[in-house]
Coordinates of C-alpha atoms and ligand atoms in Angstrom, one line a residue:
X250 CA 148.9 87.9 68.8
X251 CA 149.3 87.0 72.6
X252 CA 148.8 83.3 73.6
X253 CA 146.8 82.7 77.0
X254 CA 146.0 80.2 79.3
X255 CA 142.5 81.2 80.0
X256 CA 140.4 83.5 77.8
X257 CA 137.1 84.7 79.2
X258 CA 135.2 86.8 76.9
X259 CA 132.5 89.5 78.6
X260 CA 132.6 91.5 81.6
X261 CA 129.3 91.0 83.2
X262 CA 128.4 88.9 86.8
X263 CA 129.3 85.8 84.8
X264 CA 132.9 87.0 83.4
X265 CA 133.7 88.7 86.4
X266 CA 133.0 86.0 88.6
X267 CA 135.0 83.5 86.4
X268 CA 137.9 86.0 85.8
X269 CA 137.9 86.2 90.1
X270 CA 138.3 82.4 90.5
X271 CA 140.9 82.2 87.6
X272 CA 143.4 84.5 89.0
X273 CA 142.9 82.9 92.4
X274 CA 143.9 79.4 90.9
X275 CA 147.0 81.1 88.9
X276 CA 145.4 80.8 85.6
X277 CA 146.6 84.8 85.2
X278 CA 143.4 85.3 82.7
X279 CA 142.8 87.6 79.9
X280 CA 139.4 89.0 80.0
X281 CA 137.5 90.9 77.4
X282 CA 135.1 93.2 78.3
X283 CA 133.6 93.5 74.4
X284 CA 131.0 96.8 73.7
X285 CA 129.9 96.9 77.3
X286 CA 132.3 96.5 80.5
X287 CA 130.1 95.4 83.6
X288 CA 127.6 94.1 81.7
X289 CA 123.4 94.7 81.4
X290 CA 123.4 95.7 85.1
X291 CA 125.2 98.9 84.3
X292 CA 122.4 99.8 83.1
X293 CA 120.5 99.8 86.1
X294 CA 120.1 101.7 89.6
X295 CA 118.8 99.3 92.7
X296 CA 119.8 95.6 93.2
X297 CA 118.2 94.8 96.2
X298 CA 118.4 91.0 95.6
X299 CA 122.2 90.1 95.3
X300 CA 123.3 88.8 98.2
X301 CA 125.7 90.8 100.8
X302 CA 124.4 94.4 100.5
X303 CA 121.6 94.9 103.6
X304 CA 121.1 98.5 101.5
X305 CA 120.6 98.6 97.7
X306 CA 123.3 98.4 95.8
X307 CA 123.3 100.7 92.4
X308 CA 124.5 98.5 89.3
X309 CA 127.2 100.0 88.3
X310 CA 128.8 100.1 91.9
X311 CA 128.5 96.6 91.6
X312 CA 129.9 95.7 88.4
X313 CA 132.8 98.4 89.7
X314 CA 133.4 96.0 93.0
X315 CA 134.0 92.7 90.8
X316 CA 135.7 94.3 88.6
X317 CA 138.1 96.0 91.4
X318 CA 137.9 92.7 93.4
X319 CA 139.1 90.4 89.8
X320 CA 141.9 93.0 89.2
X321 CA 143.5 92.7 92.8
X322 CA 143.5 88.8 92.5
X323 CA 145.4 89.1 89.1
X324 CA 143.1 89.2 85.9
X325 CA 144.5 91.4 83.0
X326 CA 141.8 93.7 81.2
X327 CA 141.5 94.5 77.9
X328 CA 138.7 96.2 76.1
X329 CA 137.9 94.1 72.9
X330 CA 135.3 93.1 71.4
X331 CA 135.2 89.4 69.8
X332 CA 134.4 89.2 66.5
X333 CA 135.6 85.9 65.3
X334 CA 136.7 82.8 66.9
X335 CA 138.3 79.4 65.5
X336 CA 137.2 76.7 68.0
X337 CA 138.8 74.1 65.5
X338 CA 142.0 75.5 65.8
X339 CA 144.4 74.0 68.5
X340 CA 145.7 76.1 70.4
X341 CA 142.1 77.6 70.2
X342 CA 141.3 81.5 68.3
X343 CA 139.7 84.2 70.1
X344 CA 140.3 87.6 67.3
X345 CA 144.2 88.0 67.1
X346 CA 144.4 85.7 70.3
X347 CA 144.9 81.9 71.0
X348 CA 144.4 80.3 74.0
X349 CA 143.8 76.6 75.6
X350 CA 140.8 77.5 77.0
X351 CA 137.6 79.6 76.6
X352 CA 135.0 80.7 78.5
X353 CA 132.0 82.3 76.9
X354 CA 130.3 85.1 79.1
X355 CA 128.5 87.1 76.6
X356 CA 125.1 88.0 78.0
X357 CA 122.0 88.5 75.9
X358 CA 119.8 91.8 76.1
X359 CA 116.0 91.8 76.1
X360 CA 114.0 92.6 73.0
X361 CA 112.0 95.6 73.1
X362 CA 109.3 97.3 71.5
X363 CA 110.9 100.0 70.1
X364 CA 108.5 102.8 71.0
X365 CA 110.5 106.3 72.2
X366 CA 108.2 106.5 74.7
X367 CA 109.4 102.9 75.8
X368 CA 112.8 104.2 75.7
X369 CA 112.0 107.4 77.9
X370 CA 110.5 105.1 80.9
X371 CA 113.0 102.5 81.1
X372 CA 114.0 102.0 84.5
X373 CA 110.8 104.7 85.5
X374 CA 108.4 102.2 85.3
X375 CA 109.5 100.2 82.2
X376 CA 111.3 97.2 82.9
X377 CA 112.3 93.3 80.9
X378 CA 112.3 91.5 84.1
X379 CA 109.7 91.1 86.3
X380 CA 112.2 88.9 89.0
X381 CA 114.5 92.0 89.1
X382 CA 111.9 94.8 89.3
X383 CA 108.6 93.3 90.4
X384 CA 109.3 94.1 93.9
X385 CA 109.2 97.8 93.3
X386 CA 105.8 97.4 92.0
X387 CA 104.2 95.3 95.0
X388 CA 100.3 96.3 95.7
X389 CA 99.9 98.1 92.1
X390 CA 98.8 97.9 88.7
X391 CA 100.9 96.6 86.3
X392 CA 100.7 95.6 82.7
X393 CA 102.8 92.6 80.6
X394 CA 103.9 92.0 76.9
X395 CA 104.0 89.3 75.0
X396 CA 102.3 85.7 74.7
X397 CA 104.8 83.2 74.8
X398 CA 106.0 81.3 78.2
X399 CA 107.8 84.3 79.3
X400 CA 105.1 86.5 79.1
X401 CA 103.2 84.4 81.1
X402 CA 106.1 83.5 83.7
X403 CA 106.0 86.8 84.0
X404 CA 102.6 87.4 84.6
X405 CA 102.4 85.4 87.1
X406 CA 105.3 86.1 89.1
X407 CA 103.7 89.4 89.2
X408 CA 100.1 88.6 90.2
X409 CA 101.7 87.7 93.4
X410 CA 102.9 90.8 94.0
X411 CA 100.6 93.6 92.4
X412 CA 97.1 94.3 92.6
X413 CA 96.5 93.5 89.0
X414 CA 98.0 92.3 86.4
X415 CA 96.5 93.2 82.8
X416 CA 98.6 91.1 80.1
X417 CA 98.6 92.3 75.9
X418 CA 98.8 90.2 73.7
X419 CA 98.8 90.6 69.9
X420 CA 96.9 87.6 69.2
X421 CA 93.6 86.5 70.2
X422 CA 95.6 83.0 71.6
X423 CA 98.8 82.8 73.3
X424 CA 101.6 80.5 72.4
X425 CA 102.4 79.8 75.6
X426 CA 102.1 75.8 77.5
X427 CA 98.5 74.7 77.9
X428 CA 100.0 73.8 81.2
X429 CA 101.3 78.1 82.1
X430 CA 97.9 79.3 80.4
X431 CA 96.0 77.0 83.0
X432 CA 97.3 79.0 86.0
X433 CA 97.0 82.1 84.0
X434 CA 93.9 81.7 83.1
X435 CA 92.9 80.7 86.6
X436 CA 94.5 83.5 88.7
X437 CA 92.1 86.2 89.3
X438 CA 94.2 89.3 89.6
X439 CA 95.1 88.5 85.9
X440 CA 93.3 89.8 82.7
X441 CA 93.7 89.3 79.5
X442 CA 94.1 92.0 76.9
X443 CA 93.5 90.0 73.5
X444 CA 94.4 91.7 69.9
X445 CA 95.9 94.4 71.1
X446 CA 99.4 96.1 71.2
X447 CA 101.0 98.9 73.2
X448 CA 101.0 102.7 71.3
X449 CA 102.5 104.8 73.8
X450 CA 103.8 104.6 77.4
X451 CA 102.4 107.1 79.2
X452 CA 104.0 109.0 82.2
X453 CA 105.0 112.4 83.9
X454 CA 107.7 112.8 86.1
X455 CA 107.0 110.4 88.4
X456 CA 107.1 107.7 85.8
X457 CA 104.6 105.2 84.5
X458 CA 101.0 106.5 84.6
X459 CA 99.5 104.2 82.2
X460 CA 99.8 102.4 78.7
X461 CA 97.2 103.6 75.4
X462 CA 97.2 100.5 73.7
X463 CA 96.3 100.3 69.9
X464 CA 93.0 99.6 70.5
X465 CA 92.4 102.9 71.8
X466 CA 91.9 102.0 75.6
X467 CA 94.1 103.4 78.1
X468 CA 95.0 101.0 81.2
X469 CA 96.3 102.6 84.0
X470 CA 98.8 100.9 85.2
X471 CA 102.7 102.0 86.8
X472 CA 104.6 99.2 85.5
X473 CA 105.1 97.8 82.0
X474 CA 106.7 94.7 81.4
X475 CA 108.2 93.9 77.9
X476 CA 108.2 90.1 77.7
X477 CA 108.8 89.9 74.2
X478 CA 112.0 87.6 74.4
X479 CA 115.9 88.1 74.8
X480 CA 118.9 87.8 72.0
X481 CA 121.7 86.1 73.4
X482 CA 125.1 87.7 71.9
X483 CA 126.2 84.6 70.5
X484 CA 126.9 86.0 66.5
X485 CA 130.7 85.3 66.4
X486 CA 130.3 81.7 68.1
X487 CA 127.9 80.2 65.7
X488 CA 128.9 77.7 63.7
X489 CA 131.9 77.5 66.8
X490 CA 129.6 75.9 69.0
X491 CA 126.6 74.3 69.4
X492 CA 123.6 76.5 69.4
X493 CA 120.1 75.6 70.4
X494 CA 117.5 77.1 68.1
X495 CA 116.9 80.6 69.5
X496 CA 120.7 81.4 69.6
X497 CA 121.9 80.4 72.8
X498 CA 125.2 78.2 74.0
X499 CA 124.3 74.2 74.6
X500 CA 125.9 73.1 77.9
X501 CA 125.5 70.1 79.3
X502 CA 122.6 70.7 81.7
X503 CA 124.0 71.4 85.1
X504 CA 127.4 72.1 83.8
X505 CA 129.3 75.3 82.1
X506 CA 130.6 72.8 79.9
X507 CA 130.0 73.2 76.0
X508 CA 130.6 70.2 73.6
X509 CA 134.1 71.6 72.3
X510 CA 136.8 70.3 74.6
X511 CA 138.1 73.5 76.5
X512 CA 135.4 75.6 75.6
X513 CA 132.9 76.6 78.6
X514 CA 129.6 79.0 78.4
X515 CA 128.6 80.8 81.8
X516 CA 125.8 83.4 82.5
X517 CA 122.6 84.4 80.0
X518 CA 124.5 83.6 76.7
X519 CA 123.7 80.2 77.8
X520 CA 120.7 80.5 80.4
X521 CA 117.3 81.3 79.1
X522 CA 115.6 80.4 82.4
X523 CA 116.8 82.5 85.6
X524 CA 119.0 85.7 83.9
X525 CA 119.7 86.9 87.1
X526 CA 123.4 88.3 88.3
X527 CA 123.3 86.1 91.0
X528 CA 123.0 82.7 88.8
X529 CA 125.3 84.5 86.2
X530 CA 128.0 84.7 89.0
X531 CA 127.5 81.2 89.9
X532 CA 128.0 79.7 86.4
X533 CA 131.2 82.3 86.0
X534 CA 132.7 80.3 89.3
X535 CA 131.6 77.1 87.4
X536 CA 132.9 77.8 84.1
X537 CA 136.0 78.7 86.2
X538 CA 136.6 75.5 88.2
X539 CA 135.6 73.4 85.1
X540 CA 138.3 75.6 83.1
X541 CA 140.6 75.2 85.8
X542 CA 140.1 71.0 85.7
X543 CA 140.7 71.1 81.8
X544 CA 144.2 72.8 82.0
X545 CA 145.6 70.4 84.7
X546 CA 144.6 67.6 82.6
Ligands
LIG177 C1 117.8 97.0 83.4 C2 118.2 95.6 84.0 C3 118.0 95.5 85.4 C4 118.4 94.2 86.0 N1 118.2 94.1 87.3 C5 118.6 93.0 87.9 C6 118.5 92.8 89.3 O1 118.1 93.7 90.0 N2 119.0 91.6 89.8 C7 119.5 90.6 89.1 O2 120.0 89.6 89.6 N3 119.6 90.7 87.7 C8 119.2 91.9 87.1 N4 119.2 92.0 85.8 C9 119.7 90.8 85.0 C10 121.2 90.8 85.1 O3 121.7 92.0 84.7 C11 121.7 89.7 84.1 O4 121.2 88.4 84.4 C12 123.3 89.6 84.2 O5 123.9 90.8 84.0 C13 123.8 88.5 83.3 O6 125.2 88.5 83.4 P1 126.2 88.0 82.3 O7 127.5 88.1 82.9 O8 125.7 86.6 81.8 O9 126.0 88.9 81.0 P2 125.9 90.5 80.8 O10 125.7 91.2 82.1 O11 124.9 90.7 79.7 O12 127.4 90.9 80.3 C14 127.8 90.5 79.0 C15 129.2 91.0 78.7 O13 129.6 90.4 77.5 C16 130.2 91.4 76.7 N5 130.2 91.0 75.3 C17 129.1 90.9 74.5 N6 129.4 90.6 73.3 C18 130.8 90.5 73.3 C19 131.8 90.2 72.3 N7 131.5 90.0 71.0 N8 133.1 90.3 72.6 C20 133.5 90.5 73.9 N9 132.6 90.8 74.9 C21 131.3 90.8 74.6 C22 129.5 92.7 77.1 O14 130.3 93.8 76.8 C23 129.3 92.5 78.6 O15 130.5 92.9 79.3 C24 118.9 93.2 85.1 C25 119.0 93.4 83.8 C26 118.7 94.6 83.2 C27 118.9 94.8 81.7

């Protein structure tokens, strides 16, 4: 068992940015990188849209700069996965660690359909977020899953981009806001694709060529969007910290901080609304200064 000053568990935009800020106010913190070091974006190839790079950056070259750029300033790495905590405890439990404060940087990873051929176009025209990829898709045909505010978020980001957008819904009503299915319903690059659900993704080497829906139909679009909801990795916090119902950290809004004194949440473990690197890095520099605040008091 070590004792620490600062604990930050998760090694994504959000760890890594709080980890940088840390070391640079002496805090000397531990971070745990858990199952995946760097994070959802090391799963990717082009970000075009964090800031600094006037060519696209490739994800994992990123995730390889903060992490490069948090070791120099002074944090120590080890890679751990969390699998209990004791938030009661004073000083406070993180596995066979304590510490005096904790910052939560888990991430939370997008739900997915769970076709193969889903799995074979990822990243070749099969995407979870339409912010990150839309872009590449500007002036086509694209299609989105799902019928809740996401979906339809989504959607509609899109139609400004793409030629068409052709949303699938399983139901013949979404569950969406009257107030999102009003400018949905009203945008006229968008249709509607009612009691239906995808089959197969359909492609060839140059990736998506269309999707054959269970209906039969075949749409031909290039991009899919699965808007089906994200899990936040919260599993070995609950009952540790509040919650809100769909599994994600409460922070006070505005603030990294969680209701347990010492205890702070950065990044998508406790943002269901922008999951983007950039606002992951911002609440990591949060959590960080917040942290930071704690321990001199
Ligand atoms: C394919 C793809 C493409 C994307 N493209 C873009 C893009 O172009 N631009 C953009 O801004 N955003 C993009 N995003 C979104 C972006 O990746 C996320 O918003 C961002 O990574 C969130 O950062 P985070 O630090 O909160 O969490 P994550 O990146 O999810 O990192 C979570 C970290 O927590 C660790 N962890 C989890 N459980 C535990 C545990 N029990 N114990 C210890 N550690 C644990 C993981 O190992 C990981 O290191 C993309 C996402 C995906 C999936």
């Amino acid at each position: 068992m070590t004792h620490e000053r600062l604990i930050i568990i998760g090694a994504g935009p959000a760890g890594w940015t709080a980890a940088i800020y840390a070391a640079r106010a002496g805090l000397s913190p531990l971070i745990l990188t858990g199952p995946e070091p760097g994070g959802q974006l090391m799963t990717t190839t082009d970000v075009e849209n964090y800031p600094g790079f006037v060519e696209a950056v490739t994800g994992p070259d990123l995730m390889a700069a903060m992490r490069g750029q948090a070791e120099r300033v002074g944090t120590r790495v080890v890679e751990e996965a969390v699998e209990a905590v004791d938030f009661a405890a004073s000083p406070l439990r993180v596995g066979p660690h304590t510490a005096d404060a904790v910052i939560i940087a888990t991430g939370a990873k997008a739900r997915w359909l769970g076709l193969p051929s889903e799995e074979a176009f990822k990243g070749r025209g099969v995407s979870a977020c339409a912010t990150c990829d839309g872009f590449f898709f500007r002036g086509q045909d694209v299609a989105v899953v799902g019928g809740g505010n996401a979906a339809v978020e989504e959607a509609l980001y899109l139609s400004g981009l793409c030629r068409s957008v052709t949303l699938i819904h399983r139901r013949d009503a979404l569950r969406a806001e009257k107030i999102a299915q009003d400018r949905l319903f009203a945008r006229k690059n968008i249709a509607v694709k009612w009691n239906a659900q995808v089959a197969e993704v359909v492609g060839d080497a140059s990736g998506v060529t269309g999707v054959r829906l269970t209906t039969g139909e075949i749409l031909g679009v290039t991009g899919l969007f699965v808007a089906i909801g994200h899990d936040p990795a919260t599993a070995p916090f609950a009952g540790h910290v509040p919650l809100d119902s769909e599994g994600y950290i409460v922070v006070e809004p505005g603030t990294p901080c969680t209701a347990v004194p010492g205890v702070f949440a950065a990044g998508d473990v406790a943002d269901k609304t922008y999951r983007q690197a950039i606002t992951a890095a911002g609440m990591g520099c949060m959590a960080a200064l917040e942290a930071e605040r704690f321990l001199a008091h």
